[in-house]
Amino acid sequence: MSERKKNVLLQGGILAAAGIITKIIGFAYRIPMGNMMGEEGNGLYSVAFGIYGIALTISSYSLPLAVSKMISARLAKAEYQNMRRVLANALVYALVAGLVVMNILYFGAGVLEQLYNRPGIDKPLRVLAPTTFIVALLGVFRGYFQGHGEMVSTSVSQILEQIINAVVSVFATWQFMRMYAAKPDAPAYGAAGGTLGTLAGAFTALLFIMYLFVANHKRYRHRPNPKEKLESGREIYKALFLTIIPVILSQTIYQIGYTIDDIMFGHLMAMHGFEDKVVASLQGVYNTQYNQLINLPVAIATAMAASTLPSIVLSRMQNDMRGMHQKITQVIKVNMVIAFPSAVGLSVLAEPIMQMLFPSLVTYRPQAVLLLMTGSGAVVFYALSTLTTSILQGNNYMKLPVLHSAVSLGIHVVLLGVLLAFTDLGIYALVICNVLFPLVVSALNCYSITTKVGYRWEILNTFVKPLFASAAMGMVAAAIYQELGDAVNNAYIISVIAVGAAVIVYAVIILQIRCFSEDEMDSIPGGRLLNRLMR
């Protein structure tokens, strides 16, 4: 393997590992925070964060990718002055975009509160407003380091950001809920406390990465290249926008789907006569006790896949189509081997999971359990849709995933409106449409990968075998839960025993039915040891 290829895989692996760590930390701190806030506070927090997600998408989400691509391209051609111009112009863009979005969020918080029909979200929104400005600057510096092939700086800053976020969020939520306990809008203050950690984490990460930039600036001083043709600011901004816009469009469709759900749910449930507190509480159940659990295995699976995606791009650039197809098979298979058992486990053990993770949230626990039992299939489809989108974009089909997401969003919005307006499904309508959206995207993406990339799917090994092993695992977990449910009145003990047995059963079946070939096993961390054990 060439040094370049090894470096790409190593850096991709570092970034993927950091992504997994940050997602686990993010999941962990939301549990105590969610228990302290209560259902209504969780609802306000999640709606405010949905708006914040759109603000970040518009102002800064695509900056690390755009800046890293432009920096690395100019470094490859020894255009060092142009590289510095890219950095300067990107910082100007981040300053302007960040300030504009910050002011819209801060001064428009009251308008957004009315638009979403969610009294109290103005408080967390005003805390999140300056965070958008900080994250925009942070994205430029992260892109600068990534463009130099230094993923460690970005990874450490992400982990540091999430640690500070976790500590401050939990502490501030506890303090705010205690200080404003007597006020009728205490949940809104609790949500504001939770968002304070996001601000503190982003600010700490920005200080850290700016320190690295200043401390290592001499390393990036290069001798002038006399053959270098200087680019104008207009040329740099044109290249920047051509990279940013497709990512913004793609991510905006995902983000706007969540916020449209929040708006429609708030207004249509009010039309049915539900009080604001009840609607906010139901949104808290959906976004915290359901979505939070669904998103964790998806995030871990896609982060693991991210370490392989750079090698897929390299194979395409080297015109090694066979190698690229083999890597696509492997990365999808790894995702499905994680996603299927996660979905089945969440469904079968929904009740003890809710008891164990959210002991304080009991008012709507039956609804939370039913949401997780019926909607856990979204794990599989979100993992597949995210991965197939990356595969298409890695093969330079940038517009196709955007089009597929737009089509799916249109179906999603129409169906959700019909279900909320003309049925009594309520919050269960959100779950139905939450599963439908990634299902449609996955189907369209998979069809395009077949027709555009020429890939042939291994249906048996990629989907059927993991599903079979997961079903067997689920039956074992359900049986253990039923047997111990009456004898042991402790959700922690039941969950640990059931999950432990399920993991062993699933691992043995996956290995016995040869879901992975020996070559594929060798390329997976720990796979060589498993191969020797199987022999």
Short mmCIF file of C-alpha atoms in Angstrom, two decimals:
data_model
loop_
_atom_site.label_atom_id
_atom_site.label_comp_id
_atom_site.label_asym_id
_atom_site.label_seq_id
_atom_site.Cartn_x
_atom_site.Cartn_y
_atom_site.Cartn_z
CA MET A 1 0.00 0.00 0.00
CA SER A 2 1.36 3.43 -0.95
CA GLU A 3 2.34 5.94 1.72
CA ARG A 4 -0.30 8.35 0.45
CA LYS A 5 -3.01 5.72 0.74
CA LYS A 6 -1.87 4.72 4.23
CA ASN A 7 -1.91 8.37 5.32
CA VAL A 8 -5.42 8.93 3.93
CA LEU A 9 -6.74 5.85 5.73
CA LEU A 10 -4.94 6.74 8.96
CA GLN A 11 -6.26 10.31 9.01
CA GLY A 12 -9.75 9.13 8.10
CA GLY A 13 -9.60 6.59 10.91
CA ILE A 14 -8.52 9.25 13.43
CA LEU A 15 -11.40 11.52 12.45
CA ALA A 16 -13.87 8.62 12.54
CA ALA A 17 -12.65 7.58 16.02
CA ALA A 18 -13.09 11.14 17.26
CA GLY A 19 -16.60 11.15 15.77
CA ILE A 20 -17.51 7.99 17.68
CA ILE A 21 -16.11 9.35 20.96
CA THR A 22 -17.94 12.68 20.63
CA LYS A 23 -21.23 10.94 19.78
CA ILE A 24 -20.95 8.68 22.82
CA ILE A 25 -20.18 11.65 25.08
CA GLY A 26 -23.08 13.57 23.52
CA PHE A 27 -25.45 10.68 24.18
CA ALA A 28 -24.21 10.17 27.73
CA TYR A 29 -24.66 13.73 29.00
CA ARG A 30 -28.13 14.07 27.47
CA ILE A 31 -29.41 11.34 29.81
CA PRO A 32 -28.92 13.17 33.17
CA MET A 33 -29.76 16.48 31.52
CA GLY A 34 -32.97 15.06 30.08
CA ASN A 35 -34.00 13.61 33.44
CA MET A 36 -33.49 17.00 35.13
CA MET A 37 -35.34 19.00 32.48
CA GLY A 38 -38.45 16.86 32.33
CA GLU A 39 -40.56 16.20 29.24
CA GLU A 40 -41.52 19.83 28.67
CA GLY A 41 -37.95 21.13 29.04
CA ASN A 42 -36.71 18.43 26.65
CA GLY A 43 -39.31 19.51 24.12
CA LEU A 44 -38.21 23.16 24.26
CA TYR A 45 -34.53 22.17 24.11
CA SER A 46 -35.02 19.91 21.09
CA VAL A 47 -37.08 22.46 19.12
CA ALA A 48 -34.50 25.19 19.84
CA PHE A 49 -31.71 22.85 18.75
CA GLY A 50 -33.56 22.07 15.52
CA ILE A 51 -33.59 25.79 14.68
CA TYR A 52 -29.92 26.03 15.70
CA GLY A 53 -29.13 23.14 13.36
CA ILE A 54 -30.56 25.04 10.39
CA ALA A 55 -28.61 28.16 11.41
CA LEU A 56 -25.36 26.16 11.53
CA THR A 57 -26.08 24.51 8.19
CA ILE A 58 -26.49 27.88 6.51
CA SER A 59 -23.59 29.65 8.22
CA SER A 60 -20.83 27.14 8.88
CA TYR A 61 -21.61 23.41 8.56
CA SER A 62 -19.84 23.05 5.20
CA LEU A 63 -16.85 25.28 6.02
CA PRO A 64 -14.44 22.56 7.27
CA LEU A 65 -15.02 20.50 4.11
CA ALA A 66 -14.79 23.48 1.73
CA VAL A 67 -11.71 25.03 3.34
CA SER A 68 -9.88 21.70 3.64
CA LYS A 69 -10.47 20.88 -0.05
CA MET A 70 -9.31 24.32 -1.20
CA ILE A 71 -6.25 24.36 1.10
CA SER A 72 -5.13 20.86 0.11
CA ALA A 73 -5.59 21.62 -3.61
CA ARG A 74 -3.35 24.69 -3.41
CA LEU A 75 -0.76 22.92 -1.27
CA ALA A 76 -0.55 20.15 -3.87
CA LYS A 77 0.34 22.79 -6.50
CA ALA A 78 2.71 24.68 -4.14
CA GLU A 79 0.46 27.76 -4.31
CA TYR A 80 1.25 28.99 -0.81
CA GLN A 81 0.11 32.59 -1.21
CA ASN A 82 -3.21 31.42 -2.62
CA MET A 83 -3.51 29.05 0.32
CA ARG A 84 -3.18 31.99 2.73
CA ARG A 85 -5.69 33.96 0.67
CA VAL A 86 -8.16 31.08 0.95
CA LEU A 87 -7.79 31.17 4.73
CA ALA A 88 -8.24 34.96 4.90
CA ASN A 89 -11.28 35.00 2.61
CA ALA A 90 -12.88 32.05 4.40
CA LEU A 91 -12.48 33.88 7.72
CA VAL A 92 -14.20 36.94 6.25
CA TYR A 93 -17.06 34.75 5.03
CA ALA A 94 -17.33 33.10 8.48
CA LEU A 95 -17.37 36.50 10.22
CA VAL A 96 -20.14 37.87 8.00
CA ALA A 97 -22.27 34.70 7.88
CA GLY A 98 -21.81 34.05 11.59
CA LEU A 99 -22.76 37.60 12.60
CA VAL A 100 -25.82 37.66 10.34
CA VAL A 101 -27.17 34.33 11.63
CA MET A 102 -26.32 35.24 15.23
CA ASN A 103 -28.36 38.46 15.01
CA ILE A 104 -31.28 36.69 13.33
CA LEU A 105 -31.40 34.08 16.10
CA TYR A 106 -30.95 36.55 18.96
CA PHE A 107 -33.29 39.34 17.85
CA GLY A 108 -35.72 37.04 16.06
CA ALA A 109 -36.15 34.61 18.96
CA GLY A 110 -39.57 36.05 19.81
CA VAL A 111 -40.78 35.74 16.22
CA LEU A 112 -39.54 32.14 16.05
CA GLU A 113 -41.33 31.40 19.31
CA GLN A 114 -44.62 32.44 17.70
CA LEU A 115 -43.86 30.70 14.40
CA TYR A 116 -43.27 27.37 16.17
CA ASN A 117 -46.11 27.98 18.64
CA ARG A 118 -43.71 27.00 21.39
CA PRO A 119 -43.66 29.47 24.32
CA GLY A 120 -40.26 29.47 26.03
CA ILE A 121 -37.91 28.61 23.15
CA ASP A 122 -36.72 32.24 23.02
CA LYS A 123 -34.50 31.63 26.07
CA PRO A 124 -32.41 28.73 24.70
CA LEU A 125 -32.32 30.39 21.26
CA ARG A 126 -30.70 33.55 22.65
CA VAL A 127 -28.02 31.43 24.33
CA LEU A 128 -27.38 29.53 21.10
CA ALA A 129 -27.20 32.71 18.98
CA PRO A 130 -23.52 33.60 19.70
CA THR A 131 -22.62 29.92 19.33
CA THR A 132 -23.34 30.11 15.59
CA PHE A 133 -20.75 32.88 15.23
CA ILE A 134 -18.12 30.95 17.20
CA VAL A 135 -18.73 27.69 15.29
CA ALA A 136 -18.33 29.50 11.94
CA LEU A 137 -14.82 30.65 12.89
CA LEU A 138 -14.04 27.24 14.37
CA GLY A 139 -15.04 25.54 11.10
CA VAL A 140 -12.50 27.60 9.11
CA PHE A 141 -9.59 26.69 11.38
CA ARG A 142 -10.59 23.02 11.43
CA GLY A 143 -10.71 23.03 7.65
CA TYR A 144 -7.26 24.66 7.56
CA PHE A 145 -5.71 21.86 9.63
CA GLN A 146 -7.58 19.14 7.70
CA GLY A 147 -6.31 20.66 4.45
CA HIS A 148 -2.78 20.10 5.76
CA GLY A 149 -3.65 16.47 6.49
CA GLU A 150 -3.63 16.99 10.27
CA MET A 151 -6.78 15.35 11.60
CA VAL A 152 -5.41 15.06 15.14
CA SER A 153 -5.89 18.79 15.78
CA THR A 154 -9.49 18.66 14.60
CA SER A 155 -10.18 15.44 16.50
CA VAL A 156 -8.77 16.71 19.80
CA SER A 157 -10.71 19.97 19.46
CA GLN A 158 -13.94 18.00 18.84
CA ILE A 159 -13.43 15.80 21.89
CA LEU A 160 -12.48 18.78 24.07
CA GLU A 161 -15.53 20.68 22.83
CA GLN A 162 -17.85 17.80 23.69
CA ILE A 163 -16.34 17.25 27.15
CA ILE A 164 -16.78 20.92 28.10
CA ASN A 165 -20.24 20.84 26.55
CA ALA A 166 -21.22 17.82 28.66
CA VAL A 167 -19.92 19.19 31.96
CA VAL A 168 -21.35 22.69 31.58
CA SER A 169 -24.68 21.49 30.13
CA VAL A 170 -25.41 19.14 33.03
CA PHE A 171 -24.24 21.61 35.70
CA ALA A 172 -26.06 24.61 34.17
CA THR A 173 -29.29 22.64 33.71
CA TRP A 174 -29.18 21.55 37.35
CA GLN A 175 -28.46 25.10 38.54
CA PHE A 176 -31.10 26.76 36.37
CA MET A 177 -33.79 24.23 37.28
CA ARG A 178 -32.96 24.78 40.96
CA MET A 179 -32.80 28.59 40.73
CA TYR A 180 -36.01 29.00 38.75
CA ALA A 181 -37.97 26.06 40.20
CA ALA A 182 -40.71 28.36 41.52
CA LYS A 183 -41.27 30.05 38.15
CA PRO A 184 -43.92 28.73 35.75
CA ASP A 185 -41.40 28.79 32.89
CA ALA A 186 -38.75 26.78 34.77
CA PRO A 187 -38.47 24.22 31.91
CA ALA A 188 -37.50 27.04 29.52
CA TYR A 189 -34.70 28.11 31.86
CA GLY A 190 -33.59 24.48 32.14
CA ALA A 191 -33.40 24.28 28.33
CA ALA A 192 -31.37 27.50 28.30
CA GLY A 193 -28.98 25.95 30.82
CA GLY A 194 -28.52 22.94 28.55
CA THR A 195 -27.66 25.15 25.59
CA LEU A 196 -25.12 27.07 27.68
CA GLY A 197 -22.88 24.01 27.49
CA THR A 198 -22.98 24.13 23.68
CA LEU A 199 -21.74 27.73 23.81
CA ALA A 200 -19.00 26.95 26.34
CA GLY A 201 -17.80 23.89 24.41
CA ALA A 202 -17.58 25.73 21.09
CA PHE A 203 -15.75 28.68 22.66
CA THR A 204 -13.22 26.39 24.36
CA ALA A 205 -12.58 24.50 21.11
CA LEU A 206 -12.06 27.78 19.23
CA LEU A 207 -9.50 28.99 21.78
CA PHE A 208 -7.71 25.65 21.62
CA ILE A 209 -7.50 25.46 17.83
CA MET A 210 -6.46 29.14 17.56
CA TYR A 211 -3.66 28.42 20.04
CA LEU A 212 -2.52 25.51 17.83
CA PHE A 213 -2.69 27.74 14.77
CA VAL A 214 -0.51 30.44 16.36
CA ALA A 215 1.90 27.94 17.94
CA ASN A 216 2.41 26.03 14.68
CA HIS A 217 2.19 28.93 12.26
CA LYS A 218 5.91 28.79 11.49
CA ARG A 219 5.53 25.23 10.23
CA TYR A 220 3.20 26.44 7.50
CA ARG A 221 5.46 29.23 6.26
CA HIS A 222 6.68 28.26 2.82
CA ARG A 223 9.10 29.89 0.45
CA PRO A 224 7.36 31.96 -2.25
CA ASN A 225 6.71 30.08 -5.46
CA PRO A 226 7.76 32.35 -8.37
CA LYS A 227 5.55 30.39 -10.78
CA GLU A 228 2.44 30.85 -8.66
CA LYS A 229 -0.42 32.75 -10.29
CA LEU A 230 -2.28 34.72 -7.64
CA GLU A 231 -6.03 34.21 -7.45
CA SER A 232 -8.38 37.13 -6.96
CA GLY A 233 -10.82 37.29 -4.09
CA ARG A 234 -13.64 36.77 -6.57
CA GLU A 235 -12.11 33.53 -7.84
CA ILE A 236 -11.58 32.23 -4.31
CA TYR A 237 -15.15 33.04 -3.23
CA LYS A 238 -16.51 31.41 -6.38
CA ALA A 239 -14.61 28.19 -5.61
CA LEU A 240 -15.70 28.41 -1.96
CA PHE A 241 -19.39 28.76 -2.83
CA LEU A 242 -19.27 25.99 -5.44
CA THR A 243 -18.13 23.65 -2.66
CA ILE A 244 -20.37 25.01 0.08
CA ILE A 245 -23.69 25.22 -1.77
CA PRO A 246 -24.18 21.47 -2.59
CA VAL A 247 -23.42 20.55 1.04
CA ILE A 248 -25.74 23.28 2.35
CA LEU A 249 -28.55 22.11 0.08
CA SER A 250 -28.10 18.47 1.07
CA GLN A 251 -27.92 19.14 4.81
CA THR A 252 -30.63 21.81 4.78
CA ILE A 253 -33.12 19.26 3.46
CA TYR A 254 -32.30 16.96 6.38
CA GLN A 255 -32.40 19.79 8.96
CA ILE A 256 -35.50 21.47 7.56
CA GLY A 257 -37.32 18.16 7.77
CA TYR A 258 -36.93 18.16 11.55
CA THR A 259 -37.98 21.79 11.93
CA ILE A 260 -41.01 21.35 9.64
CA ASP A 261 -42.03 18.44 11.85
CA ASP A 262 -41.78 20.70 14.91
CA ILE A 263 -43.85 23.48 13.31
CA MET A 264 -46.55 21.16 11.94
CA PHE A 265 -46.78 19.14 15.13
CA GLY A 266 -47.09 22.26 17.30
CA HIS A 267 -49.84 23.91 15.23
CA LEU A 268 -51.84 20.82 14.23
CA MET A 269 -51.85 19.38 17.75
CA ALA A 270 -53.05 22.77 19.03
CA MET A 271 -55.80 22.61 16.41
CA HIS A 272 -56.91 19.32 18.01
CA GLY A 273 -57.16 21.09 21.38
CA PHE A 274 -53.90 19.98 23.05
CA GLU A 275 -52.34 22.42 25.53
CA ASP A 276 -48.89 23.92 24.86
CA LYS A 277 -47.31 22.07 27.78
CA VAL A 278 -48.65 18.72 26.56
CA VAL A 279 -47.41 19.36 23.01
CA ALA A 280 -43.97 20.42 24.28
CA SER A 281 -43.81 17.34 26.52
CA LEU A 282 -44.70 15.00 23.66
CA GLN A 283 -42.02 16.63 21.51
CA GLY A 284 -39.58 16.08 24.37
CA VAL A 285 -40.50 12.38 24.49
CA TYR A 286 -40.05 12.03 20.72
CA ASN A 287 -36.79 13.97 20.42
CA THR A 288 -35.08 12.86 23.64
CA GLN A 289 -36.36 9.39 24.52
CA TYR A 290 -36.81 8.18 20.93
CA ASN A 291 -34.62 10.15 18.52
CA GLN A 292 -31.65 10.28 20.88
CA LEU A 293 -31.58 6.48 21.14
CA ILE A 294 -32.11 6.01 17.39
CA ASN A 295 -29.30 8.40 16.46
CA LEU A 296 -26.54 6.81 18.58
CA PRO A 297 -26.07 3.52 16.66
CA VAL A 298 -26.48 5.41 13.37
CA ALA A 299 -23.74 7.85 14.37
CA ILE A 300 -21.37 5.07 15.44
CA ALA A 301 -21.97 3.03 12.27
CA THR A 302 -21.48 5.97 9.91
CA ALA A 303 -18.43 7.22 11.80
CA MET A 304 -16.83 3.78 11.43
CA ALA A 305 -17.69 3.83 7.74
CA ALA A 306 -16.07 7.24 7.36
CA SER A 307 -12.63 5.67 7.87
CA THR A 308 -13.17 3.53 4.76
CA LEU A 309 -14.71 6.15 2.50
CA PRO A 310 -11.39 7.93 1.72
CA SER A 311 -10.02 4.65 0.35
CA ILE A 312 -13.12 4.31 -1.86
CA VAL A 313 -12.40 7.74 -3.33
CA LEU A 314 -8.73 6.79 -3.85
CA SER A 315 -9.71 3.59 -5.68
CA ARG A 316 -11.98 5.56 -8.00
CA MET A 317 -9.22 8.09 -8.69
CA GLN A 318 -6.86 5.20 -9.52
CA ASN A 319 -9.55 3.69 -11.78
CA ASP A 320 -9.57 0.53 -9.64
CA MET A 321 -13.30 -0.18 -9.99
CA ARG A 322 -13.08 -3.73 -8.65
CA GLY A 323 -11.28 -2.54 -5.52
CA MET A 324 -13.80 0.28 -5.07
CA HIS A 325 -16.76 -2.13 -5.31
CA GLN A 326 -15.15 -4.46 -2.76
CA LYS A 327 -14.72 -1.58 -0.33
CA ILE A 328 -18.31 -0.44 -0.86
CA THR A 329 -19.48 -3.96 -0.03
CA GLN A 330 -17.37 -4.07 3.09
CA VAL A 331 -18.38 -0.68 4.45
CA ILE A 332 -22.10 -1.29 3.85
CA LYS A 333 -21.83 -4.73 5.41
CA VAL A 334 -20.16 -3.34 8.54
CA ASN A 335 -22.92 -0.74 8.82
CA MET A 336 -25.69 -3.30 8.50
CA VAL A 337 -24.04 -5.67 10.97
CA ILE A 338 -24.24 -2.81 13.51
CA ALA A 339 -27.59 -1.31 12.47
CA PHE A 340 -29.78 -4.45 12.35
CA PRO A 341 -29.03 -5.72 15.89
CA SER A 342 -29.25 -2.17 17.24
CA ALA A 343 -32.74 -1.78 15.79
CA VAL A 344 -33.91 -5.16 17.08
CA GLY A 345 -32.35 -4.63 20.51
CA LEU A 346 -33.96 -1.21 20.94
CA SER A 347 -37.34 -2.65 19.99
CA VAL A 348 -37.22 -5.76 22.17
CA LEU A 349 -35.72 -4.06 25.24
CA ALA A 350 -37.54 -0.73 24.89
CA GLU A 351 -39.17 -0.92 28.33
CA PRO A 352 -36.08 -1.67 30.48
CA ILE A 353 -34.06 0.85 28.43
CA MET A 354 -36.53 3.62 29.29
CA GLN A 355 -36.60 2.59 32.95
CA MET A 356 -32.82 2.50 33.11
CA LEU A 357 -31.92 5.67 31.18
CA PHE A 358 -34.85 7.95 32.02
CA PRO A 359 -36.04 7.03 35.53
CA SER A 360 -37.40 10.55 36.16
CA LEU A 361 -39.48 10.72 32.97
CA VAL A 362 -42.54 8.64 33.86
CA THR A 363 -45.55 10.71 32.73
CA TYR A 364 -45.33 9.61 29.11
CA ARG A 365 -43.27 6.44 29.54
CA PRO A 366 -45.81 4.11 27.83
CA GLN A 367 -45.73 6.38 24.76
CA ALA A 368 -41.91 6.47 24.82
CA VAL A 369 -41.71 2.67 24.98
CA LEU A 370 -44.16 2.25 22.09
CA LEU A 371 -42.30 4.84 20.00
CA LEU A 372 -39.04 2.93 20.40
CA MET A 373 -40.64 -0.45 19.76
CA THR A 374 -42.34 0.64 16.53
CA GLY A 375 -39.80 3.13 15.18
CA SER A 376 -36.46 1.40 15.81
CA GLY A 377 -36.30 0.30 12.15
CA ALA A 378 -35.26 3.88 11.34
CA VAL A 379 -31.77 2.92 12.59
CA VAL A 380 -31.23 0.66 9.56
CA PHE A 381 -32.57 3.11 7.01
CA TYR A 382 -30.76 6.17 8.39
CA ALA A 383 -27.47 4.27 8.47
CA LEU A 384 -27.99 3.07 4.89
CA SER A 385 -29.16 6.44 3.55
CA THR A 386 -26.24 8.33 5.15
CA LEU A 387 -23.70 5.84 3.85
CA THR A 388 -25.10 5.62 0.32
CA THR A 389 -25.19 9.42 0.15
CA SER A 390 -21.47 9.51 0.96
CA ILE A 391 -20.74 6.82 -1.65
CA LEU A 392 -22.56 8.78 -4.36
CA GLN A 393 -20.84 12.04 -3.41
CA GLY A 394 -17.49 10.23 -3.31
CA ASN A 395 -18.13 9.23 -6.93
CA ASN A 396 -18.83 12.88 -7.88
CA TYR A 397 -22.62 12.49 -8.03
CA MET A 398 -23.18 15.49 -5.77
CA LYS A 399 -26.68 16.45 -6.93
CA LEU A 400 -28.35 13.04 -6.81
CA PRO A 401 -28.52 12.68 -2.98
CA VAL A 402 -29.90 16.23 -2.75
CA LEU A 403 -32.63 15.38 -5.27
CA HIS A 404 -33.46 12.11 -3.51
CA SER A 405 -33.69 13.87 -0.13
CA ALA A 406 -35.94 16.55 -1.61
CA VAL A 407 -38.30 13.94 -3.10
CA SER A 408 -38.42 12.05 0.20
CA LEU A 409 -39.00 15.24 2.17
CA GLY A 410 -41.95 16.15 -0.06
CA ILE A 411 -43.56 12.75 0.57
CA HIS A 412 -42.75 13.02 4.27
CA VAL A 413 -44.35 16.47 4.71
CA VAL A 414 -47.54 15.61 2.82
CA LEU A 415 -48.04 12.33 4.71
CA LEU A 416 -47.29 13.92 8.09
CA GLY A 417 -49.77 16.73 7.44
CA VAL A 418 -52.50 14.25 6.49
CA LEU A 419 -51.85 11.98 9.49
CA LEU A 420 -51.73 14.86 12.00
CA ALA A 421 -54.74 16.70 10.59
CA PHE A 422 -57.10 13.81 9.87
CA THR A 423 -56.16 11.05 12.33
CA ASP A 424 -55.64 10.69 16.08
CA LEU A 425 -52.16 9.21 15.70
CA GLY A 426 -50.51 12.31 17.20
CA ILE A 427 -46.88 11.67 18.05
CA TYR A 428 -46.98 8.25 16.35
CA ALA A 429 -47.42 10.07 13.02
CA LEU A 430 -43.94 11.53 13.58
CA VAL A 431 -42.49 8.05 13.99
CA ILE A 432 -44.18 6.71 10.85
CA CYS A 433 -42.79 9.58 8.78
CA ASN A 434 -39.40 9.35 10.52
CA VAL A 435 -39.02 5.79 9.25
CA LEU A 436 -40.41 6.61 5.81
CA PHE A 437 -37.98 9.47 5.06
CA PRO A 438 -34.68 7.49 5.19
CA LEU A 439 -36.40 4.47 3.61
CA VAL A 440 -37.23 6.46 0.45
CA VAL A 441 -33.75 8.07 0.37
CA SER A 442 -32.09 4.66 0.78
CA ALA A 443 -34.13 3.11 -2.03
CA LEU A 444 -33.34 5.95 -4.45
CA ASN A 445 -29.65 6.05 -3.47
CA CYS A 446 -29.24 2.27 -3.84
CA TYR A 447 -30.84 2.38 -7.29
CA SER A 448 -28.46 5.18 -8.34
CA ILE A 449 -25.41 3.30 -7.01
CA THR A 450 -26.46 0.33 -9.15
CA THR A 451 -27.10 2.33 -12.32
CA LYS A 452 -24.46 5.08 -12.03
CA VAL A 453 -21.59 3.34 -10.24
CA GLY A 454 -22.24 -0.12 -11.71
CA TYR A 455 -22.28 -1.77 -8.29
CA ARG A 456 -23.86 -5.20 -7.78
CA TRP A 457 -25.44 -5.72 -4.37
CA GLU A 458 -24.68 -8.76 -2.22
CA ILE A 459 -28.22 -9.04 -0.83
CA LEU A 460 -27.67 -12.28 1.10
CA ASN A 461 -24.50 -11.35 2.99
CA THR A 462 -25.25 -7.64 3.36
CA PHE A 463 -28.89 -7.70 4.45
CA VAL A 464 -30.41 -11.16 4.87
CA LYS A 465 -27.76 -12.72 7.11
CA PRO A 466 -27.50 -9.74 9.55
CA LEU A 467 -31.32 -9.62 9.70
CA PHE A 468 -31.53 -13.38 10.43
CA ALA A 469 -28.86 -13.15 13.16
CA SER A 470 -30.56 -10.08 14.65
CA ALA A 471 -33.94 -11.81 14.74
CA ALA A 472 -32.44 -14.80 16.59
CA MET A 473 -30.66 -12.41 18.96
CA GLY A 474 -33.93 -10.55 19.57
CA MET A 475 -35.78 -13.73 20.49
CA VAL A 476 -33.08 -14.63 23.02
CA ALA A 477 -33.14 -11.12 24.54
CA ALA A 478 -36.96 -11.12 24.71
CA ALA A 479 -37.03 -14.56 26.34
CA ILE A 480 -34.49 -13.56 28.98
CA TYR A 481 -36.38 -10.31 29.65
CA GLN A 482 -39.67 -12.19 30.08
CA GLU A 483 -38.12 -14.81 32.38
CA LEU A 484 -36.29 -12.31 34.56
CA GLY A 485 -38.98 -9.62 34.48
CA ASP A 486 -41.04 -11.19 37.27
CA ALA A 487 -38.15 -12.53 39.32
CA VAL A 488 -35.80 -9.51 39.23
CA ASN A 489 -37.26 -6.06 39.83
CA ASN A 490 -34.22 -4.17 38.55
CA ALA A 491 -34.03 -2.77 35.02
CA TYR A 492 -30.21 -2.47 35.18
CA ILE A 493 -29.64 -6.15 36.00
CA ILE A 494 -32.20 -7.35 33.45
CA SER A 495 -30.73 -5.14 30.71
CA VAL A 496 -27.12 -6.17 31.38
CA ILE A 497 -27.95 -9.89 31.34
CA ALA A 498 -30.20 -9.67 28.29
CA VAL A 499 -27.79 -7.48 26.30
CA GLY A 500 -24.79 -9.63 27.24
CA ALA A 501 -26.51 -12.83 26.13
CA ALA A 502 -27.80 -11.16 22.96
CA VAL A 503 -24.33 -9.91 21.97
CA ILE A 504 -22.83 -13.40 22.40
CA VAL A 505 -25.62 -15.06 20.41
CA TYR A 506 -25.40 -12.48 17.61
CA ALA A 507 -21.60 -12.67 17.34
CA VAL A 508 -21.61 -16.48 17.19
CA ILE A 509 -24.34 -16.59 14.52
CA ILE A 510 -22.69 -13.89 12.36
CA LEU A 511 -19.41 -15.78 12.44
CA GLN A 512 -21.02 -19.18 11.85
CA ILE A 513 -23.06 -18.12 8.82
CA ARG A 514 -19.97 -16.45 7.29
CA CYS A 515 -21.37 -12.99 6.80
CA PHE A 516 -17.80 -11.78 6.11
CA SER A 517 -15.20 -13.49 3.97
CA GLU A 518 -11.76 -14.17 5.48
CA ASP A 519 -10.23 -11.29 3.52
CA GLU A 520 -12.94 -8.91 4.77
CA MET A 521 -12.44 -10.13 8.33
CA ASP A 522 -8.69 -9.46 8.10
CA SER A 523 -9.33 -5.81 7.20
CA ILE A 524 -11.66 -5.25 10.19
CA PRO A 525 -10.09 -4.31 13.57
CA GLY A 526 -9.72 -7.57 15.53
CA GLY A 527 -10.79 -9.60 12.49
CA ARG A 528 -7.59 -11.64 12.22
CA LEU A 529 -8.01 -12.91 15.77
CA LEU A 530 -11.62 -13.88 15.03
CA ASN A 531 -10.49 -15.70 11.89
CA ARG A 532 -8.01 -17.75 13.90
CA LEU A 533 -10.68 -18.55 16.51
CA MET A 534 -13.11 -19.66 13.80
CA ARG A 535 -10.50 -21.96 12.24
#
